């Protein structure tokens, strides 16, 4: 009997009986066969001593367990204690059919416990109290968790404060609990969105997971439309393997075009290089050049705040202040700068090609002193070549006491609001205009938004180096990416 094929036939029948909307409400999407087998193959089963305990939380129809069993048989494992947790009443009858298939296997002895409960609330009490869970501990956990945003006051969030910084999502609560469920040196493989690797919302979760476990492997897909599920899922998805041990530092980075897993490319790096800064961002490089870039930029000890500066989001939300927008300067108005005022690294104001009103009758909170700034666009489109699009703004560019900034534009200023030294302005332009920083940022953040928390955490050169870069820039006034790369390249390689 081909176990996975049988499970898949049952899964397809179940899909025909359900609407996608019903399943979407509980975050139910099924893993395809190749992905399930690839995930199961990521475990190291060679340390096996006697019976192994395996957990598949959010089991669905059991495809991941089936894949695990197939791989375990190939590796001559003879005895598995399998625990399944699933609380969706619709899928349980199919799962029970599939459990019968598991138990009927001749080559392996499998005992199955099905827990028809909510995986989180069933044991979150023990998570908070750091006591053993009611489910017990496991050698291996394989999971495709529900992807579902939940309100901060949902019952699933009770007891889970240690990992929740902002808007919770079931997927990372599943992961945190699974770490809790592992034996020391136990392994878990999860297929999840990439979102947890960056951003302030996941900071506590990242701290928890890296305090308790080590990242051992990450698999990336080049084509996000072709992954993971029998169905279309648009989230950027990755597969991760964690080991509950602080001893391992080597991370294997694999990538494939899609879920056929043909021509898998493999690199290795150290967790110290991939997990950087106090926010524990996880960088996901796909080439040895990118790994080298992470090492080089990761060596810088400064950040904008450490040098007394900060990137902020523009102060004015234009669509909420339509009645304050004017098409020409009037008494009391200030220039309102938009992303479209950025032109080749400088500011073009007003942009005559735009019909948008570019003057604002500001409230106090919308005004800022007219001084030198670095602006960085907050959004870029997928088609644009560069994620980081900076511009130099000098106070003499517009003859005015105050300006304002649209909130789709970021700006850098000193925390004490005094003007930034001009050579530092130029030096900052060089680093944010370089393809080195553009690539670095892209490795960190899969989305097209330039996020202030992340820019404020970026390692940057020290003040003297920034001034030096600024002086060289000033002499040439060359705004090309290539020139910025040449200047910064000398510092990065030194
Ligand atoms: C993304 S699906 C994955 C199903 C299956 N493991 C697979 O890979 O095809 C997540 C599953 O978790 C179940 N689920 C959602 N919330 C749950 C919870 N709190 N406790 C247990 N199961 C849950 C859903 O019903 C769904 O079957």
Coordinates of C-alpha atoms and ligand atoms in Angstrom, one line a residue:
X1 CA 0.0 0.0 0.0
X2 CA 1.3 3.5 -0.8
X3 CA 0.3 5.3 2.4
X4 CA 0.5 8.9 1.2
X5 CA -1.4 8.2 -2.0
X6 CA -4.3 6.7 0.0
X7 CA -4.3 9.6 2.5
X8 CA -4.3 12.0 -0.5
X9 CA -7.3 10.3 -2.1
X10 CA -9.2 10.7 1.2
X11 CA -8.0 14.3 1.5
X12 CA -9.3 15.2 -2.0
X13 CA -12.7 13.7 -1.2
X14 CA -12.8 15.8 1.9
X15 CA -11.9 18.9 -0.1
X16 CA -14.8 18.2 -2.5
X17 CA -17.2 18.2 0.4
X18 CA -16.1 21.6 1.8
X19 CA -16.0 25.1 0.6
X20 CA -12.7 26.9 0.7
X21 CA -14.3 29.7 2.7
X22 CA -15.3 27.4 5.5
X23 CA -11.7 26.1 5.8
X24 CA -10.1 29.5 5.5
X25 CA -12.0 30.6 8.6
X26 CA -10.0 28.0 10.7
X27 CA -6.7 28.3 8.7
X28 CA -7.1 24.9 7.1
X29 CA -4.9 24.3 4.0
X30 CA -3.5 20.9 3.2
X31 CA 0.1 20.2 2.4
X32 CA 0.9 18.5 -0.9
X33 CA 2.7 15.2 -1.2
X34 CA 6.2 16.4 -2.3
X35 CA 6.3 19.1 0.3
X36 CA 5.2 16.6 3.1
X37 CA 7.9 14.2 2.0
X38 CA 10.5 16.9 1.8
X39 CA 9.6 18.0 5.3
X40 CA 9.8 14.5 6.8
X41 CA 13.2 14.0 5.2
X42 CA 14.6 17.0 7.0
X43 CA 14.6 15.1 10.3
X44 CA 17.7 13.3 11.5
X45 CA 16.4 9.9 12.6
X46 CA 19.9 8.3 13.0
X47 CA 19.9 9.0 16.8
X48 CA 16.9 6.8 17.2
X49 CA 16.9 4.6 20.3
X50 CA 13.9 2.3 20.6
X51 CA 10.4 3.8 20.3
X52 CA 10.1 7.4 19.1
X53 CA 7.4 9.9 20.1
X54 CA 6.1 12.0 17.3
X55 CA 3.6 14.9 17.3
X56 CA 1.6 16.3 14.4
X57 CA -0.4 19.3 15.7
X58 CA -3.3 20.6 13.5
X59 CA -3.2 17.2 11.8
X60 CA -5.9 17.8 9.2
X61 CA -6.2 14.6 7.3
X62 CA -2.8 13.4 8.5
X63 CA -0.7 13.9 5.4
X64 CA 2.4 15.0 7.3
X65 CA 2.1 12.0 9.6
X66 CA 1.8 9.7 6.6
X67 CA 5.0 11.3 5.1
X68 CA 6.8 10.9 8.4
X69 CA 5.8 7.2 8.6
X70 CA 7.0 6.5 5.0
X71 CA 10.4 8.1 5.7
X72 CA 10.7 6.3 9.1
X73 CA 10.0 2.9 7.5
X74 CA 12.8 3.6 4.9
X75 CA 15.1 4.3 7.9
X76 CA 14.2 1.1 9.6
X77 CA 12.4 2.6 12.5
X78 CA 10.2 -0.1 14.0
X79 CA 8.1 1.6 16.7
X80 CA 6.3 5.0 16.7
X81 CA 4.2 6.6 19.4
X82 CA 2.2 9.1 17.3
X83 CA 0.1 11.9 18.9
X84 CA -2.3 13.8 16.7
X85 CA -4.2 17.0 17.7
X86 CA -7.1 18.3 15.6
X87 CA -10.2 20.1 16.7
X88 CA -12.1 20.6 13.5
X89 CA -15.2 18.3 13.6
X90 CA -15.6 18.2 9.8
X91 CA -12.2 16.7 9.2
X92 CA -12.1 14.2 12.0
X93 CA -14.0 11.4 10.3
X94 CA -11.5 11.4 7.4
X95 CA -8.6 11.6 9.8
X96 CA -10.0 8.6 11.7
X97 CA -10.1 6.6 8.4
X98 CA -6.5 7.5 7.7
X99 CA -5.4 6.5 11.3
X100 CA -6.8 3.0 10.5
X101 CA -4.4 3.0 7.5
X102 CA -1.5 3.9 9.8
X103 CA -2.3 1.2 12.2
X104 CA -2.7 -1.5 9.6
X105 CA 0.9 -1.1 8.3
X106 CA 2.9 -4.3 8.5
X107 CA 6.5 -2.9 8.5
X108 CA 6.2 -0.7 11.5
X109 CA 4.3 -0.7 14.8
X110 CA 2.4 2.5 15.3
X111 CA 0.3 3.5 18.3
X112 CA -1.9 6.5 17.7
X113 CA -3.4 8.9 20.2
X114 CA -5.9 11.4 18.7
X115 CA -6.6 14.4 20.9
X116 CA -9.7 16.2 19.7
X117 CA -8.9 19.4 21.4
X118 CA -7.6 22.9 20.8
X119 CA -3.8 22.4 20.6
X120 CA -3.1 25.8 22.3
X121 CA -5.7 26.1 25.1
X122 CA -5.3 22.4 25.9
X123 CA -1.8 23.0 27.3
X124 CA -1.0 26.7 27.4
X125 CA -1.2 26.7 31.1
X126 CA 1.9 24.5 31.3
X127 CA 3.6 26.8 28.8
X128 CA 3.2 29.8 31.2
X129 CA 4.2 27.8 34.2
X130 CA 7.1 26.1 32.4
X131 CA 5.9 22.7 33.6
X132 CA 5.6 19.5 31.5
X133 CA 2.6 19.6 29.1
X134 CA -0.4 17.3 29.3
X135 CA 0.7 16.0 25.9
X136 CA 4.1 14.9 27.2
X137 CA 7.4 15.5 25.4
X138 CA 8.4 14.5 21.9
X139 CA 11.4 13.5 19.8
X140 CA 10.0 14.9 16.6
X141 CA 7.2 17.4 15.7
X142 CA 6.0 17.9 12.2
X143 CA 3.5 20.6 11.5
X144 CA 1.7 22.8 9.0
X145 CA 0.0 25.1 11.5
X146 CA -3.2 27.1 10.9
X147 CA -2.4 30.6 9.6
X148 CA -5.0 32.8 11.3
X149 CA -4.8 36.2 12.9
X150 CA -6.7 36.2 16.1
X151 CA -7.8 39.1 18.4
X152 CA -5.4 40.0 21.3
X153 CA -8.1 38.9 23.8
X154 CA -8.9 35.4 22.2
X155 CA -8.8 32.5 24.6
X156 CA -5.7 31.2 22.7
X157 CA -3.7 34.2 23.9
X158 CA -4.3 33.5 27.6
X159 CA -1.0 32.2 29.1
X160 CA 1.0 33.0 25.9
X161 CA 2.1 36.6 26.8
X162 CA 5.8 35.5 26.7
X163 CA 5.7 35.4 22.9
X164 CA 3.1 38.0 22.0
X165 CA 4.3 41.5 21.1
X166 CA 1.6 42.7 18.8
X167 CA -1.2 41.1 16.7
X168 CA -1.1 37.3 17.4
X169 CA -1.4 34.6 14.8
X170 CA -2.1 31.0 15.5
X171 CA 0.9 29.8 13.5
X172 CA 3.5 31.2 15.9
X173 CA 1.6 30.1 19.0
X174 CA 1.7 26.6 17.6
X175 CA 5.4 26.9 17.1
X176 CA 6.1 28.2 20.6
X177 CA 4.1 25.4 22.2
X178 CA 5.8 22.8 20.0
X179 CA 9.2 24.0 21.3
X180 CA 7.8 23.5 24.8
X181 CA 6.7 20.0 23.8
X182 CA 10.1 18.9 22.6
X183 CA 12.6 16.8 24.5
X184 CA 16.1 18.3 24.8
X185 CA 17.7 17.8 21.4
X186 CA 14.3 17.0 19.9
X187 CA 13.6 18.3 16.4
X188 CA 10.6 20.1 14.8
X189 CA 9.9 20.9 11.2
X190 CA 7.3 23.5 10.4
X191 CA 6.0 25.0 7.2
X192 CA 5.1 28.6 7.9
X193 CA 4.9 32.2 6.5
X194 CA 8.1 34.2 6.4
X195 CA 6.6 37.1 8.4
X196 CA 8.0 36.1 11.8
X197 CA 11.6 36.6 10.6
X198 CA 11.4 40.4 10.8
X199 CA 9.2 43.1 12.2
X200 CA 8.5 44.3 15.7
X201 CA 5.4 42.2 16.1
X202 CA 7.4 39.0 16.4
X203 CA 10.2 40.2 18.6
X204 CA 9.1 38.4 21.7
X205 CA 8.5 35.2 19.8
X206 CA 11.9 35.4 18.2
X207 CA 13.5 36.0 21.6
X208 CA 11.7 33.0 23.0
X209 CA 12.5 30.6 20.2
X210 CA 16.2 31.5 20.0
X211 CA 16.5 31.4 23.8
X212 CA 15.2 27.8 23.7
X213 CA 16.3 26.3 20.4
X214 CA 18.6 26.6 17.4
X215 CA 17.7 27.0 13.8
X216 CA 19.1 24.0 11.9
X217 CA 17.6 24.4 8.4
X218 CA 15.6 26.8 6.3
X219 CA 14.1 26.1 2.9
X220 CA 13.0 28.9 0.7
X221 CA 10.9 28.8 -2.5
X222 CA 11.8 31.1 -5.4
X223 CA 8.3 31.1 -6.7
X224 CA 5.8 31.9 -4.0
X225 CA 2.7 31.0 -6.1
X226 CA 3.8 27.4 -6.5
X227 CA 4.3 26.2 -3.0
X228 CA 3.2 24.1 -0.3
X229 CA -0.4 23.3 -0.8
X230 CA -2.8 21.4 -3.0
X231 CA -4.4 24.9 -3.1
X232 CA -3.1 28.4 -3.9
X233 CA -1.6 30.2 -1.0
X234 CA -0.2 33.7 -1.6
X235 CA 1.8 34.1 1.6
X236 CA 5.5 33.8 1.2
X237 CA 6.1 30.4 2.7
X238 CA 9.3 28.8 4.1
X239 CA 10.1 25.5 5.8
X240 CA 12.1 25.6 9.0
X241 CA 13.7 23.0 11.2
X242 CA 14.6 23.8 14.9
X243 CA 16.5 21.7 17.3
X244 CA 15.8 22.1 21.1
X245 CA 19.5 22.6 21.9
X246 CA 21.7 25.7 22.2
X247 CA 24.8 23.7 21.0
X248 CA 24.3 23.8 17.3
X249 CA 25.3 26.9 15.3
X250 CA 25.4 25.6 11.7
X251 CA 22.3 26.4 9.6
X252 CA 21.7 24.7 6.3
X253 CA 20.0 27.0 3.8
X254 CA 18.3 25.3 1.0
X255 CA 16.2 26.7 -1.9
X256 CA 14.2 25.4 -4.8
X257 CA 12.2 27.0 -7.6
X258 CA 8.9 25.4 -6.4
X259 CA 7.4 22.4 -4.6
X260 CA 8.8 19.9 -7.1
X261 CA 12.1 20.3 -5.1
X262 CA 14.2 19.6 -8.3
X263 CA 17.7 21.2 -8.2
X264 CA 17.7 22.2 -4.6
X265 CA 20.6 24.6 -3.9
X266 CA 22.3 24.3 -0.5
X267 CA 24.5 26.7 1.5
X268 CA 25.6 26.7 5.0
X269 CA 26.1 29.6 7.4
X270 CA 26.2 30.1 11.1
X271 CA 23.3 31.2 13.2
X272 CA 25.4 34.1 14.5
X273 CA 25.5 35.5 11.0
X274 CA 21.8 34.8 10.2
X275 CA 20.2 36.0 13.4
X276 CA 21.4 39.5 14.0
X277 CA 20.9 42.4 16.5
X278 CA 18.9 42.7 19.7
X279 CA 15.7 42.2 17.8
X280 CA 17.0 38.8 16.6
X281 CA 16.0 39.4 12.9
X282 CA 16.4 36.3 10.8
X283 CA 18.2 36.9 7.5
X284 CA 17.6 34.4 4.7
X285 CA 20.3 34.6 2.1
X286 CA 20.2 32.4 -1.0
X287 CA 23.9 32.7 -2.2
X288 CA 27.4 32.6 -0.8
X289 CA 27.7 36.3 -1.8
X290 CA 24.7 37.2 0.3
X291 CA 26.1 35.3 3.2
X292 CA 29.4 37.2 2.9
X293 CA 27.5 40.5 2.8
X294 CA 25.7 39.6 6.0
X295 CA 29.0 38.9 7.7
X296 CA 30.5 42.2 6.5
X297 CA 27.5 44.5 7.4
X298 CA 26.9 42.5 10.6
X299 CA 30.3 43.6 11.9
X300 CA 29.3 47.2 12.1
X301 CA 28.5 48.0 15.8
X302 CA 26.4 51.2 15.3
X303 CA 22.8 51.9 14.5
X304 CA 21.1 55.2 13.7
X305 CA 19.8 55.5 17.3
X306 CA 23.3 54.7 18.7
X307 CA 24.6 57.7 16.6
X308 CA 21.8 59.9 17.9
X309 CA 19.6 59.7 14.9
X310 CA 16.3 57.9 14.0
X311 CA 14.3 57.1 10.9
X312 CA 10.7 58.2 11.2
X313 CA 7.6 57.8 9.1
X314 CA 6.3 61.0 7.5
X315 CA 4.0 63.1 9.6
X316 CA 0.9 63.7 7.4
X317 CA -1.7 61.2 6.2
X318 CA -2.8 63.0 3.0
X319 CA -6.2 61.3 2.5
X320 CA -7.3 62.0 6.1
X321 CA -6.4 65.7 5.6
X322 CA -7.9 66.5 2.2
X323 CA -9.3 69.8 3.4
X324 CA -5.8 70.9 4.4
X325 CA -4.2 70.3 1.1
X326 CA -3.7 73.3 -1.3
X327 CA -2.5 73.4 -4.8
X328 CA -0.3 76.4 -4.2
X329 CA 1.4 78.2 -1.4
X330 CA -1.0 80.3 0.7
X331 CA -0.7 82.1 4.0
X332 CA 0.1 79.4 6.7
X333 CA 0.8 76.6 4.3
X334 CA 4.0 74.5 4.2
X335 CA 5.5 72.4 1.4
X336 CA 4.3 68.8 1.8
X337 CA 6.8 66.3 0.4
X338 CA 5.7 63.0 -1.2
X339 CA 7.6 60.0 -2.5
X340 CA 7.1 61.4 -6.0
X341 CA 9.2 64.4 -5.1
X342 CA 12.2 62.1 -5.0
X343 CA 14.1 62.4 -8.2
X344 CA 17.5 60.7 -8.7
X345 CA 18.6 61.0 -5.1
X346 CA 17.4 64.7 -4.7
X347 CA 14.2 66.5 -4.1
X348 CA 12.2 68.0 -6.9
X349 CA 9.6 70.3 -5.3
X350 CA 7.0 71.0 -6.4
X351 CA 6.8 68.1 -8.9
X352 CA 5.1 69.9 -11.8
X353 CA 4.1 66.6 -13.4
X354 CA 1.8 65.7 -10.5
X355 CA -1.7 67.0 -10.1
X356 CA -1.6 66.2 -6.3
X357 CA -1.8 69.2 -4.1
X358 CA 1.7 69.7 -2.6
X359 CA 1.0 72.4 0.0
X360 CA -0.5 71.8 3.4
X361 CA -2.2 73.9 6.1
X362 CA -0.6 71.9 8.9
X363 CA -1.5 71.3 12.5
X364 CA 1.5 71.5 14.9
X365 CA 2.0 67.8 14.8
X366 CA 2.4 67.8 11.0
X367 CA 5.1 70.5 10.9
X368 CA 8.8 69.9 11.0
X369 CA 11.7 72.4 10.9
X370 CA 13.2 73.0 7.5
X371 CA 16.7 71.5 7.9
X372 CA 18.8 68.8 6.1
X373 CA 17.2 65.4 6.0
X374 CA 17.7 62.0 4.3
X375 CA 14.4 60.8 2.9
X376 CA 13.7 57.2 2.1
X377 CA 10.6 56.0 0.3
X378 CA 8.4 53.8 2.4
X379 CA 7.0 51.7 -0.4
X380 CA 8.3 50.4 -3.6
X381 CA 6.5 48.3 -6.2
X382 CA 7.5 44.7 -7.0
X383 CA 8.6 45.9 -10.4
X384 CA 11.1 48.5 -9.0
X385 CA 14.7 47.4 -9.0
X386 CA 15.5 48.9 -5.6
X387 CA 13.8 48.6 -2.2
X388 CA 15.8 51.4 -0.6
X389 CA 15.3 54.6 -2.5
X390 CA 16.9 57.5 -0.6
X391 CA 17.2 61.2 -1.3
X392 CA 19.2 64.1 0.1
X393 CA 17.2 67.1 1.2
X394 CA 19.1 70.3 2.0
X395 CA 17.5 73.1 3.9
X396 CA 18.2 75.6 1.1
X397 CA 16.3 73.4 -1.4
X398 CA 13.0 75.2 -0.4
X399 CA 12.9 78.7 1.0
X400 CA 10.6 78.0 4.0
X401 CA 10.7 77.8 7.8
X402 CA 8.7 74.5 8.0
X403 CA 8.0 71.6 5.8
X404 CA 5.8 68.5 6.2
X405 CA 6.2 64.9 5.0
X406 CA 3.6 62.5 3.6
X407 CA 3.4 59.3 5.6
X408 CA 4.5 57.2 2.6
X409 CA 7.9 58.9 3.0
X410 CA 10.4 58.1 5.8
X411 CA 12.9 60.7 7.0
X412 CA 16.0 60.6 9.2
X413 CA 16.6 63.3 11.8
X414 CA 18.6 63.7 15.0
X415 CA 16.8 62.5 18.1
X416 CA 17.5 65.9 19.8
X417 CA 16.1 67.5 16.6
X418 CA 19.4 69.5 16.0
X419 CA 20.5 69.5 12.3
X420 CA 22.6 66.5 11.2
X421 CA 26.1 67.4 10.1
X422 CA 26.1 67.7 6.3
X423 CA 28.9 65.2 5.7
X424 CA 26.9 62.7 7.7
X425 CA 23.9 63.4 5.6
X426 CA 25.9 62.6 2.5
X427 CA 27.5 59.6 4.2
X428 CA 24.1 58.2 5.0
X429 CA 23.0 58.8 1.4
X430 CA 25.9 56.7 0.2
X431 CA 25.1 53.7 2.4
X432 CA 21.3 53.7 1.7
X433 CA 22.0 54.3 -2.0
X434 CA 24.4 51.3 -2.2
X435 CA 23.2 48.0 -3.6
X436 CA 24.9 46.4 -0.5
X437 CA 22.3 47.8 1.9
X438 CA 19.5 47.3 -0.6
X439 CA 20.5 43.6 -0.8
X440 CA 20.9 43.4 3.0
X441 CA 17.5 44.8 3.5
X442 CA 15.9 42.5 0.9
X443 CA 17.4 39.5 2.6
X444 CA 15.9 40.6 5.8
X445 CA 12.4 41.6 4.7
X446 CA 10.4 39.8 2.1
X447 CA 7.9 42.6 1.8
X448 CA 8.1 45.8 -0.2
X449 CA 7.7 48.1 2.8
X450 CA 10.6 50.0 4.3
X451 CA 9.9 49.7 8.0
X452 CA 11.3 52.2 10.5
X453 CA 12.0 49.7 13.3
X454 CA 14.1 47.6 10.9
X455 CA 16.1 50.5 9.5
X456 CA 16.7 51.8 13.0
X457 CA 18.2 48.4 13.9
X458 CA 20.4 48.1 10.8
X459 CA 24.1 47.9 11.6
X460 CA 25.8 51.0 10.1
X461 CA 29.4 52.3 9.9
X462 CA 30.8 54.6 12.7
X463 CA 30.6 58.4 12.6
X464 CA 34.1 58.9 11.2
X465 CA 33.5 56.5 8.4
X466 CA 30.1 58.1 7.6
X467 CA 31.8 61.6 7.5
X468 CA 34.6 60.2 5.3
X469 CA 32.1 58.7 2.8
X470 CA 30.2 62.0 2.9
X471 CA 33.3 64.0 2.0
X472 CA 34.1 61.8 -0.9
X473 CA 30.5 62.0 -2.1
X474 CA 30.6 65.8 -1.8
X475 CA 33.6 66.1 -4.1
X476 CA 32.1 64.1 -6.8
X477 CA 28.3 64.8 -6.5
X478 CA 27.8 61.4 -8.2
X479 CA 24.4 60.0 -7.3
X480 CA 24.7 56.6 -9.0
X481 CA 24.4 53.3 -7.2
X482 CA 27.6 52.2 -8.7
X483 CA 29.5 55.2 -7.2
X484 CA 28.0 54.6 -3.7
X485 CA 29.0 50.9 -4.0
X486 CA 32.6 51.9 -4.8
X487 CA 32.8 54.2 -1.8
X488 CA 31.2 51.8 0.7
X489 CA 32.9 48.8 -0.8
X490 CA 36.3 50.1 0.4
X491 CA 35.0 50.2 4.0
X492 CA 33.1 46.9 3.8
X493 CA 36.2 45.0 2.6
X494 CA 38.7 46.6 4.9
Ligands
LIG1 C1 -2.9 24.4 7.7 S1 -3.9 23.1 8.2 C2 -2.8 21.8 8.0 C3 -3.4 20.4 8.0 C4 -2.4 19.2 7.8 N1 -1.5 19.2 8.9 C5 -1.7 19.4 6.5 O1 -0.5 19.6 6.6 O2 -2.3 19.2 5.5 C6 -4.1 23.3 9.9 C7 -5.0 22.4 10.6 O3 -5.1 22.8 12.0 C8 -6.4 22.7 12.5 N2 -6.5 23.6 13.6 C9 -6.8 24.9 13.6 N3 -6.8 25.5 14.8 C10 -6.5 24.5 15.7 C11 -6.3 24.4 17.1 N4 -6.4 25.5 17.8 N5 -6.1 23.2 17.6 C12 -5.9 22.1 16.8 N6 -6.1 22.1 15.5 C13 -6.3 23.3 14.9 C14 -7.3 23.0 11.3 O4 -8.6 22.4 11.5 C15 -6.5 22.3 10.2 O5 -6.8 21.0 9.9

